[in-house]
């Protein structure tokens, strides 16, 4: 849902990651452009009446996670005009009472891989 020319509320869902079942998110996203062409997208968890969440995992219902705060900076590479520079910052709560050891294991498993998969998918669509 668009809430302003630069902001919208988004719903998304992630698949199961290792032993953490799928989660959904409702997030307010705001974007702006800097004078140098850098695009900045910041986000924060929110609620929306059209997408109520479930605090706990249950049969047939996905648990709500929260993308507490995040920022993405997308800019031209100053050394190569054919490249794009991306910086991603994310702070999230998986919801559902996931134990700390489980969360640490999942993050350590996906953090070295997932950004590269994202960049590969973007590159494949741009090429």
Coordinates of C-alpha atoms in Angstrom, one line a residue:
X1 CA 0.0 0.0 0.0
X2 CA 1.4 3.4 -1.0
X3 CA 1.3 5.8 1.9
X4 CA 3.3 8.6 0.3
X5 CA 5.2 9.2 -2.9
X6 CA 8.3 7.9 -1.2
X7 CA 6.8 5.3 1.2
X8 CA 4.8 2.2 1.1
X9 CA 3.8 -0.7 3.4
X10 CA 4.9 -4.1 2.1
X11 CA 4.1 -7.7 3.0
X12 CA 6.6 -10.4 2.3
X13 CA 7.3 -14.0 3.2
X14 CA 10.6 -15.9 3.5
X15 CA 11.0 -19.6 3.1
X16 CA 12.1 -22.1 5.7
X17 CA 15.7 -21.5 6.7
X18 CA 17.3 -24.6 8.1
X19 CA 15.0 -25.5 11.0
X20 CA 13.3 -22.1 11.3
X21 CA 9.9 -22.4 9.6
X22 CA 8.7 -19.8 7.1
X23 CA 8.0 -16.3 8.4
X24 CA 6.1 -13.3 7.1
X25 CA 6.9 -9.6 7.5
X26 CA 5.0 -6.3 7.3
X27 CA 7.3 -3.4 6.7
X28 CA 7.2 0.3 6.1
X29 CA 9.7 1.1 3.3
X30 CA 10.8 4.7 2.5
X31 CA 13.1 5.5 -0.4
X32 CA 14.9 8.6 -1.6
X33 CA 17.6 9.6 -4.0
X34 CA 20.7 11.5 -3.0
X35 CA 22.2 14.2 -5.3
X36 CA 25.0 11.8 -6.3
X37 CA 22.4 9.2 -7.6
X38 CA 22.6 6.9 -4.6
X39 CA 19.3 5.3 -3.8
X40 CA 18.6 4.8 -0.1
X41 CA 15.8 2.5 1.1
X42 CA 15.1 2.4 4.8
X43 CA 12.6 0.1 6.4
X44 CA 11.0 -0.6 9.8
X45 CA 8.6 -3.2 11.0
X46 CA 4.9 -2.2 11.3
X47 CA 1.5 -3.6 11.4
X48 CA -1.3 -3.4 8.9
X49 CA -5.0 -4.3 9.3
X50 CA -5.0 -6.2 6.0
X51 CA -2.2 -8.5 7.1
X52 CA -2.6 -9.5 10.7
X53 CA 0.3 -11.5 12.1
X54 CA 0.6 -14.6 14.3
X55 CA 3.0 -14.3 17.2
X56 CA 3.5 -18.1 17.4
X57 CA 4.0 -20.9 14.9
X58 CA 0.8 -23.0 14.6
X59 CA -0.6 -25.6 12.1
X60 CA -1.2 -23.9 8.8
X61 CA -0.3 -20.4 10.0
X62 CA 3.0 -18.6 9.4
X63 CA 4.6 -16.8 12.3
X64 CA 5.2 -13.1 12.0
X65 CA 8.8 -11.9 12.1
X66 CA 9.9 -8.3 12.4
X67 CA 12.3 -6.5 10.2
X68 CA 13.0 -4.1 13.0
X69 CA 15.2 -1.7 11.1
X70 CA 17.0 -1.9 7.9
X71 CA 18.8 0.2 5.2
X72 CA 19.9 -0.4 1.7
X73 CA 22.3 1.9 -0.1
X74 CA 22.6 1.4 -3.9
X75 CA 25.1 3.5 -5.8
X76 CA 27.4 3.6 -8.8
X77 CA 30.8 2.2 -8.3
X78 CA 33.2 5.2 -8.4
X79 CA 35.9 3.1 -10.1
X80 CA 33.8 1.2 -12.7
X81 CA 30.7 2.7 -14.3
X82 CA 29.5 -0.9 -15.2
X83 CA 29.3 -1.9 -11.6
X84 CA 26.9 -1.1 -8.8
X85 CA 27.8 -0.8 -5.1
X86 CA 25.3 -2.1 -2.6
X87 CA 25.3 -2.0 1.2
X88 CA 22.7 -3.8 3.1
X89 CA 22.0 -3.5 6.8
X90 CA 19.3 -5.5 8.5
X91 CA 18.2 -6.0 12.1
X92 CA 15.4 -8.5 12.6
X93 CA 13.5 -10.6 15.1
X94 CA 12.4 -14.0 13.8
X95 CA 9.4 -14.2 16.2
X96 CA 8.0 -17.4 17.6
X97 CA 10.4 -17.7 20.4
X98 CA 13.4 -19.1 18.3
X99 CA 16.2 -19.9 20.8
X100 CA 19.3 -17.8 20.5
X101 CA 21.5 -20.7 19.5
X102 CA 19.1 -21.6 16.7
X103 CA 19.1 -18.0 15.4
X104 CA 22.9 -17.8 15.5
X105 CA 23.2 -21.0 13.6
X106 CA 20.8 -19.9 10.9
X107 CA 22.4 -16.5 10.5
X108 CA 25.9 -18.0 10.3
X109 CA 24.6 -20.4 7.6
X110 CA 22.9 -17.9 5.4
X111 CA 24.8 -14.7 5.8
X112 CA 27.8 -15.8 3.8
X113 CA 25.6 -17.1 0.9
X114 CA 22.3 -15.2 0.6
X115 CA 23.6 -11.7 -0.4
X116 CA 25.5 -13.3 -3.3
X117 CA 22.4 -15.2 -4.4
X118 CA 20.5 -11.9 -4.4
X119 CA 23.2 -10.1 -6.4
X120 CA 23.3 -13.0 -8.9
X121 CA 19.5 -12.9 -9.4
X122 CA 19.7 -9.1 -10.0
X123 CA 22.6 -9.4 -12.4
X124 CA 20.8 -12.1 -14.4
X125 CA 17.7 -9.9 -14.9
X126 CA 19.8 -6.8 -15.8
X127 CA 22.0 -8.7 -18.3

